[in-house]
Short mmCIF file of C-alpha atoms and ligand atoms in Angstrom, two decimals:
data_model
loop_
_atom_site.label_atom_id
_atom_site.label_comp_id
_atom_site.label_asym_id
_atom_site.label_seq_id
_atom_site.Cartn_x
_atom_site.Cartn_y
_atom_site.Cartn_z
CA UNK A 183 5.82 -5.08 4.62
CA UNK A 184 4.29 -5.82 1.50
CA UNK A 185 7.20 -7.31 -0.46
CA UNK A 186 7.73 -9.79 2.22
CA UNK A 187 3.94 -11.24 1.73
CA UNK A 188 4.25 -10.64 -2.18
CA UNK A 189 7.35 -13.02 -2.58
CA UNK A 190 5.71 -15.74 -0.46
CA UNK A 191 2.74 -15.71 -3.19
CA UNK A 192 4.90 -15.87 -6.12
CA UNK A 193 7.14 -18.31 -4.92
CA UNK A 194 4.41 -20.78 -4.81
CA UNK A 195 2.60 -19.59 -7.54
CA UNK A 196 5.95 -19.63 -9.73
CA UNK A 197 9.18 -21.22 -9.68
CA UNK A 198 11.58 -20.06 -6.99
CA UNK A 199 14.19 -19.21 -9.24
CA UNK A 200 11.92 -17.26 -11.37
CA UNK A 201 11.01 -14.79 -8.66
CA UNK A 202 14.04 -12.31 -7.39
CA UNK A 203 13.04 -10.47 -4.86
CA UNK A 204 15.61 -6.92 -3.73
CA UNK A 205 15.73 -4.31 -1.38
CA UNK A 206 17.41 -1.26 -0.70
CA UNK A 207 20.71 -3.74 0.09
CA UNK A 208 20.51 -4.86 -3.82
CA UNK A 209 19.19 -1.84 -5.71
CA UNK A 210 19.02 1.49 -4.32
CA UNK A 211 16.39 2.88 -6.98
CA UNK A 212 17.61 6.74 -6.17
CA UNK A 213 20.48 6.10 -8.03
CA UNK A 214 19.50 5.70 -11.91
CA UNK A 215 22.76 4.19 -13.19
CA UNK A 216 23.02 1.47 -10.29
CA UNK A 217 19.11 0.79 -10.64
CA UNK A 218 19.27 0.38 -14.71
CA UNK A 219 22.49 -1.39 -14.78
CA UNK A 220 21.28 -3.70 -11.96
CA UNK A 221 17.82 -4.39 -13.57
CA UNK A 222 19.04 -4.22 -17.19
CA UNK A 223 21.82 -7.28 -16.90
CA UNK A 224 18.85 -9.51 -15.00
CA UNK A 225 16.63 -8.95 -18.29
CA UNK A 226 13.27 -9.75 -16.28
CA UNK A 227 10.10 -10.16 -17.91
CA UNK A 228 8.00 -8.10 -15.22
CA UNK A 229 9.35 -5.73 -12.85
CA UNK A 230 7.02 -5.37 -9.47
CA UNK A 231 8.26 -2.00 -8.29
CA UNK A 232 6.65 -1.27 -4.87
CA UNK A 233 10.00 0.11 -2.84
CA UNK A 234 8.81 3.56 -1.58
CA UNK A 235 9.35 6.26 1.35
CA UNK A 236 6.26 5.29 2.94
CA UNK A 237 6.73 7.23 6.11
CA UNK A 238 3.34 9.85 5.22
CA UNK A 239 4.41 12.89 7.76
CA UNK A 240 8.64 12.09 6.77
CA UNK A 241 7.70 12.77 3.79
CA UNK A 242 5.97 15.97 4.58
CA UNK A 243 9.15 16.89 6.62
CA UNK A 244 11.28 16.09 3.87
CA UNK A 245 10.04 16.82 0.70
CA UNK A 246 13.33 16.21 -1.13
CA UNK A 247 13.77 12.63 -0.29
CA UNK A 248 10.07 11.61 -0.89
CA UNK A 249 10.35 12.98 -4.53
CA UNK A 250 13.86 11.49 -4.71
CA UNK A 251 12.65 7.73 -3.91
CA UNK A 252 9.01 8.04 -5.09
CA UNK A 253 8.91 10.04 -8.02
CA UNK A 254 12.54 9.75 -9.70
CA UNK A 255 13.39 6.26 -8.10
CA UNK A 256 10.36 5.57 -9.57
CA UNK A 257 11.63 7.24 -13.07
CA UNK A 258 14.78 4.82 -12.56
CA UNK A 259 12.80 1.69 -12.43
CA UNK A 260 10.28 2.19 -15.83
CA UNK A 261 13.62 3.73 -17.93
CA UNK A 262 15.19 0.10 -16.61
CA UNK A 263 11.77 -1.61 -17.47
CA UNK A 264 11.18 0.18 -20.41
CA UNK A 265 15.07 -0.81 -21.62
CA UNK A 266 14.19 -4.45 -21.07
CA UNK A 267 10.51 -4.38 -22.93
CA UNK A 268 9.36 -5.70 -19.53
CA UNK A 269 5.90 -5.44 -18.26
CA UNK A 270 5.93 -3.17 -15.18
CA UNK A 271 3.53 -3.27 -11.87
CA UNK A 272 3.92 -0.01 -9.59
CA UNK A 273 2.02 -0.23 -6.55
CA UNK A 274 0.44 3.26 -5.77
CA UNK A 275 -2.17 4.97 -2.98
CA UNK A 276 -5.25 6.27 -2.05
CA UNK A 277 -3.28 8.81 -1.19
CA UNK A 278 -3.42 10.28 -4.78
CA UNK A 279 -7.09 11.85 -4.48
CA UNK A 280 -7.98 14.18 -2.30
CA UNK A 281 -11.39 13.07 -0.41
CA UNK A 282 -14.13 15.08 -1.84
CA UNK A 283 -16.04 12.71 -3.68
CA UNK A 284 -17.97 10.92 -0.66
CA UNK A 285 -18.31 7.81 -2.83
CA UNK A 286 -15.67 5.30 -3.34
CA UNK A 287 -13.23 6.25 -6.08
CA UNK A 288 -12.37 4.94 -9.42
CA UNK A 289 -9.53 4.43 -11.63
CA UNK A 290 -10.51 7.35 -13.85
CA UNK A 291 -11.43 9.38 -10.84
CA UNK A 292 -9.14 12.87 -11.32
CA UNK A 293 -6.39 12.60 -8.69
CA UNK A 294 -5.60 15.52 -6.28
CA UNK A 295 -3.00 14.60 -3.66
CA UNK A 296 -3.55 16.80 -0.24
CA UNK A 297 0.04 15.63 0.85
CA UNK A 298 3.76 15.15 -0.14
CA UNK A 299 3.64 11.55 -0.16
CA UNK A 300 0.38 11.31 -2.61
CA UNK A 301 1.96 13.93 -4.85
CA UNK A 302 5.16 11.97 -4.98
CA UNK A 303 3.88 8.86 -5.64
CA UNK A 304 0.97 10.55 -8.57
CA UNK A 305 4.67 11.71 -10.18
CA UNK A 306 5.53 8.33 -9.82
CA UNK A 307 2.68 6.53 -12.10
CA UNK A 308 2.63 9.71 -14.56
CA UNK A 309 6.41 8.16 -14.80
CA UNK A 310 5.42 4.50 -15.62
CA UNK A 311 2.49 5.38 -17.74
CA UNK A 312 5.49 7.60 -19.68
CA UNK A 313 7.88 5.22 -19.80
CA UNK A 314 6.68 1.72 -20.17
CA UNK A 315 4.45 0.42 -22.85
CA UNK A 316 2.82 -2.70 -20.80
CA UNK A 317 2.72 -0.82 -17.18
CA UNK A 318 -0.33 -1.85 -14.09
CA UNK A 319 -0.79 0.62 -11.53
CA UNK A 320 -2.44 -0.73 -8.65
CA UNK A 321 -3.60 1.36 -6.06
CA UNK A 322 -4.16 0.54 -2.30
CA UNK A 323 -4.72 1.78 1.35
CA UNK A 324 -4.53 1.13 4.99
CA UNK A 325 -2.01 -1.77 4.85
CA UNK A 326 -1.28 -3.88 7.35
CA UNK A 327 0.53 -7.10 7.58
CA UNK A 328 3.17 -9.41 9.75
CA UNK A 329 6.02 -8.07 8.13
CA UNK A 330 5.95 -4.20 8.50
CA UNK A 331 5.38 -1.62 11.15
CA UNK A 332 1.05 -1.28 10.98
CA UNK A 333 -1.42 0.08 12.92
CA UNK A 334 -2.77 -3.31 14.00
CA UNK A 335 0.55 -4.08 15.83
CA UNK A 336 0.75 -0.46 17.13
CA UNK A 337 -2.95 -0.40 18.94
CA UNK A 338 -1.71 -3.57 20.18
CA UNK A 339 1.43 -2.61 21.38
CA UNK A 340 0.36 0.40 23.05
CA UNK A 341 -3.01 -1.51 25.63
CA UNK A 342 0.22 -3.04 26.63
CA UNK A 343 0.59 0.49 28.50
CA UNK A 344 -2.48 2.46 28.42
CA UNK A 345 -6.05 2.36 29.38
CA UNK A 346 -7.46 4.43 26.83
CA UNK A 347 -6.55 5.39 23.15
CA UNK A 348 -7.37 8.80 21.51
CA UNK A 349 -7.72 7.68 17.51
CA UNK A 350 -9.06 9.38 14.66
CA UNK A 351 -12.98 9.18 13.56
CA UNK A 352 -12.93 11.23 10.66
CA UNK A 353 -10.89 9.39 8.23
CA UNK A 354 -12.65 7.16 6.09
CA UNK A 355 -10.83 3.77 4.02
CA UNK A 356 -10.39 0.34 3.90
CA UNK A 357 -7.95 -1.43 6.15
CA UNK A 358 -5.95 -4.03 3.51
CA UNK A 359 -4.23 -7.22 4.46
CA UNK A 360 -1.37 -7.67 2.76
CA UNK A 361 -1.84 -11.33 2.15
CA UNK A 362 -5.20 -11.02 0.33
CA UNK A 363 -3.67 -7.64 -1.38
CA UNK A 364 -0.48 -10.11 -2.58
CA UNK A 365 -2.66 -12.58 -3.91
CA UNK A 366 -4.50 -9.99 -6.06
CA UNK A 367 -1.58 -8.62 -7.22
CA UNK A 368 -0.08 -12.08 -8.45
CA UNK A 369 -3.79 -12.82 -10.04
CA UNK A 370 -3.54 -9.17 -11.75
CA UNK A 371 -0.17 -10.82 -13.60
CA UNK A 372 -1.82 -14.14 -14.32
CA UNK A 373 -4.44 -12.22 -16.25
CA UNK A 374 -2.18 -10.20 -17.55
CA UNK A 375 -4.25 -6.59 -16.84
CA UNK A 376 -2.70 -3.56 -17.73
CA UNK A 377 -3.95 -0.08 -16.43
CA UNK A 378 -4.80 1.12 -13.52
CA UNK A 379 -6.66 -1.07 -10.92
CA UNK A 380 -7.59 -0.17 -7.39
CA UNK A 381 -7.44 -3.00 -4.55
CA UNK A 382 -8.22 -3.44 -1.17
CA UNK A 383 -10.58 -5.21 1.41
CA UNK A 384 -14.49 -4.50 0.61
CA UNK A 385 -16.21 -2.26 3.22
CA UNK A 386 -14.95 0.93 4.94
CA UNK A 387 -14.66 2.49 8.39
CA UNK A 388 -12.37 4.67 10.47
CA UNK A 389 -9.48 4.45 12.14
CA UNK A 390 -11.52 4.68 15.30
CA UNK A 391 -14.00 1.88 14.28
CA UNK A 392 -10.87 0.25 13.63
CA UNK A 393 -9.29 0.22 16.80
CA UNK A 394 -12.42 -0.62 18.47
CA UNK A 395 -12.68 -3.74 16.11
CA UNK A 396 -9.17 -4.94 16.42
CA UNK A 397 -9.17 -4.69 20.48
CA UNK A 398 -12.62 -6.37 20.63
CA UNK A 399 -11.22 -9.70 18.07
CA UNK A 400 -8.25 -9.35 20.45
CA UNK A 401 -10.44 -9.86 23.67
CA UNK A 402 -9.29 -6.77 25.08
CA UNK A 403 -11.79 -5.14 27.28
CA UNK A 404 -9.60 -2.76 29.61
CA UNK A 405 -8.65 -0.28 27.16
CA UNK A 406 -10.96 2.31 25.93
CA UNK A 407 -10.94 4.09 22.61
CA UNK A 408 -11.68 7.78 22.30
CA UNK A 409 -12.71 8.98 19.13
CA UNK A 410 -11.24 12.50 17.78
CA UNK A 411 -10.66 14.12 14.69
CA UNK A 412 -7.68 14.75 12.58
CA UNK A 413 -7.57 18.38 13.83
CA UNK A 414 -6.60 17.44 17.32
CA UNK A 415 -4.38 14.87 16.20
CA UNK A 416 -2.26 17.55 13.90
CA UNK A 417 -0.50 15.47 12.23
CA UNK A 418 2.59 17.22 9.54
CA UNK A 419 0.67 15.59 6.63
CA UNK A 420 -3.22 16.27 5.68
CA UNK A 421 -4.79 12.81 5.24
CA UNK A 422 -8.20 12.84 2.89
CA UNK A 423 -11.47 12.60 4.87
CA UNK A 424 -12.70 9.87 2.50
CA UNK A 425 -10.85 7.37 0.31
CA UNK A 426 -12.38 4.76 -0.09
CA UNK A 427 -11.32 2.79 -3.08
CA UNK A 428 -13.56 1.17 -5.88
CA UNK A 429 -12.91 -2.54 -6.90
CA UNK A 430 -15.43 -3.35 -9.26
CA UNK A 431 -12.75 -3.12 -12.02
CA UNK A 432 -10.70 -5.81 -10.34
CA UNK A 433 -13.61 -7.94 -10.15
CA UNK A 434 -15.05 -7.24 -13.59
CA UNK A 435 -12.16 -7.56 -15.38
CA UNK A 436 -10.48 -10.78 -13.62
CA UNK A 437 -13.45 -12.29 -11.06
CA UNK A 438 -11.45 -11.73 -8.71
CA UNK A 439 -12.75 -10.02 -5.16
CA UNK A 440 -11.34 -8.97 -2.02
CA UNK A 441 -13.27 -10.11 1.60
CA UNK A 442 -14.23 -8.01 3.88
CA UNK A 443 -11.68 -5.74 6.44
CA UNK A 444 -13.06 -7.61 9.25
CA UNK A 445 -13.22 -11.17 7.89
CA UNK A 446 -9.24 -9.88 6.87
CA UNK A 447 -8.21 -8.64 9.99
CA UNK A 448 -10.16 -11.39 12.02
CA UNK A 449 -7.73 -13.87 9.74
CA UNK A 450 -4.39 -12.10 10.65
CA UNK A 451 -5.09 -11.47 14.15
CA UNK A 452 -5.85 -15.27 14.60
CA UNK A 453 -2.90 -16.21 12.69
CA UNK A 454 -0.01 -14.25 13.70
CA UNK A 455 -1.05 -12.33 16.86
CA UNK A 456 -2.43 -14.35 19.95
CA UNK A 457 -5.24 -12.93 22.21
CA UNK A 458 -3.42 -10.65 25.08
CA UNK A 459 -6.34 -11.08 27.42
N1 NAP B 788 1.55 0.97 3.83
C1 NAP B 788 0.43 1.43 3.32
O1 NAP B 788 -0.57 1.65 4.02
C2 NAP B 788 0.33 1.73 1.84
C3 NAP B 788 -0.85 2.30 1.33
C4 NAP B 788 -0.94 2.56 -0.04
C5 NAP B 788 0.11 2.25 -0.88
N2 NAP B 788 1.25 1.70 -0.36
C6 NAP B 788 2.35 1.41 -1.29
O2 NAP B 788 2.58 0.01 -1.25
C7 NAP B 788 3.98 -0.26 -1.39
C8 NAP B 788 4.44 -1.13 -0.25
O3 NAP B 788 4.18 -0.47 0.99
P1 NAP B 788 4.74 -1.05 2.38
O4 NAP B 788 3.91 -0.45 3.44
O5 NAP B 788 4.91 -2.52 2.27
O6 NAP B 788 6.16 -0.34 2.41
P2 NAP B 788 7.40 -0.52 3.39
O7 NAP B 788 7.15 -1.60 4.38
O8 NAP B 788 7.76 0.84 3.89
O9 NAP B 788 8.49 -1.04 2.39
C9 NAP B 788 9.09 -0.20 1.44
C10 NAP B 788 10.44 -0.76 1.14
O10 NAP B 788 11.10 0.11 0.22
C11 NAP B 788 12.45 0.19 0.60
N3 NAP B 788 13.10 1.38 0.09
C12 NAP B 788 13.02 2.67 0.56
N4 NAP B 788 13.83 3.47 -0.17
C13 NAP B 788 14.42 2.69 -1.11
C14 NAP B 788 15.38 2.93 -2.11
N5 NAP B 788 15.90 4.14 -2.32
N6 NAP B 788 15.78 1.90 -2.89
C15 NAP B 788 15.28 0.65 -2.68
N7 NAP B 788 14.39 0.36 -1.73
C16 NAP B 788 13.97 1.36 -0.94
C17 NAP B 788 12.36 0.21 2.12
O11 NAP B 788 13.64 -0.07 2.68
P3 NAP B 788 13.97 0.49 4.18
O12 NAP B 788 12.96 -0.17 5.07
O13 NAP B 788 15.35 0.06 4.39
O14 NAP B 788 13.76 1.98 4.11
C18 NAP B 788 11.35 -0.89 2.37
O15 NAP B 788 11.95 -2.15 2.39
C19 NAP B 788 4.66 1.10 -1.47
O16 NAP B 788 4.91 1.41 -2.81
C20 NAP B 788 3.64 2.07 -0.88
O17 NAP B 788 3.78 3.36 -1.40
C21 NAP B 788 1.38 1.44 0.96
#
């Protein structure tokens, strides 16, 4: 989902034959020799690694595949960075803390992962921060985008059959465009940052608020949304109550800022998905 936006941005903001962009097809990173070889004969000057198992309750269910792609795919990727002295960008989640601090969280902020997928991917940056010299870890949340399976598309899909939806009102983030999260991450590499940096859109809500807002910009007025908490949902994976990410570092450091989730999400929905009623 992500990739898909990312090499749109650094096609125009590059030259087209500077950018190479490869999936699973080209580079399977659970296979070190294949991922180092691959990466190693390409000599790049800056590796954007954000290939993952992103499937939060799969990787609950299987534990050994999560750590396989996240963590020591992950591993793969710096020792081929680190081989090449290239700078390395791993793209990580709010995933990594676990909720307790009520107040939006920042890069020095101790992580504590409440699921498989936030552990895997914590393994993952304690990895790149190992291996590679020049490394930025940026961290995001609550993606969605035209290219990718999202929650946007799925509330939308599903008023196609329902009158009501039952969603979640006591999870707290930001819901991130991947357009507006691409274009920070190519401004993060013009400025050359290194460290960790958190990014996504300003403000917060629920998944429930959410909802409400993305049926409302749609003009959809038959379908009700039902709040209800995570408990009743039971989900495989625990999600944190609160993540809600702090940007001033991205801001401070590069004057760059992210809009608003609403101003974001009014933007995609008026771009790629048409009013259903
Ligand atoms: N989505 C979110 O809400 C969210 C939130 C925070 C952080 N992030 C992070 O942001 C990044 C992008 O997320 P996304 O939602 O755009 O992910 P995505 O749509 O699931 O894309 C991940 C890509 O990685 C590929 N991949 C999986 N295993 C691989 C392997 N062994 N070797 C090479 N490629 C492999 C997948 O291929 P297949 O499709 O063929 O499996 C897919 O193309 C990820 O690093 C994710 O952890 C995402």
């Amino acid at each position: 989902m992500l990739g898909r936006d990312l090499m749109g941005i650094l096609h125009s903001s590059f030259s087209r034959d500077e950018v190479i962009g490869w999936d699973i097809e080209e580079v399977d990173i659970q296979k070190e020799d294949e991922s180092v070889t691959k990466i190693e004969k390409l000599r790049p000057e800056i590796v954007i690694h954000i290939a993952a198992y992103t499937d939060v309750d799969g990787c609950e269910l299987n534990k050994g595949k999560a750590f396989a792609v996240n963590a020591e795919g992950t591993r793969h990727v710096a020792l081929a960075a680190s081989k090449c002295r290239a700078k390395m960008v791993y793209l990580s989640t709010d995933y990594v803390f676990d909720g307790e601090k009520k107040e939006p969280y920042l890069e020095g902020d101790p992580p504590h992962p409440l699921n498989v997928y936030g552990d895997s991917k914590l393994e993952g940056e304690q990895y790149v921060q190992e291996w590679v010299k020049d490394s930025l870890i940026i961290r995001t949340q609550w993606l969605y985008g035209p290219f990718g399976k999202n929650f946007v598309d799925s509330i939308l899909r599903q008023t196609r059959e329902k009158s009501a939806l039952s969603i979640v009102n006591d999870q707290i983030g930001s819901p991130t465009y991947t357009a507006d999260l691409a274009r920070a991450i190519s401004g993060l590499i013009r400025f050359e940052a290194r460290g960790i940096f958190h990014v996504a859109n300003s403000d917060f809500c629920t998944w429930y608020t959410f909802a409400e807002a993305i049926l409302e910009l749609s003009g959809i007025r038959r379908v009700k949304v039902l709040p209800i908490s995570s408990k009743e949902l039971d989900r495989p994976a625990v999600r944190p109550s609160y993540s809600v990410l702090n940007c001033q570092k991205l801001k401070k450091e590069t004057g760059l800022t992210m809009r608003s989730w609403s101003e974001a999400l009014k933007d995609y929905l008026s771009t790629y998905r048409q009013p259903l009623s």
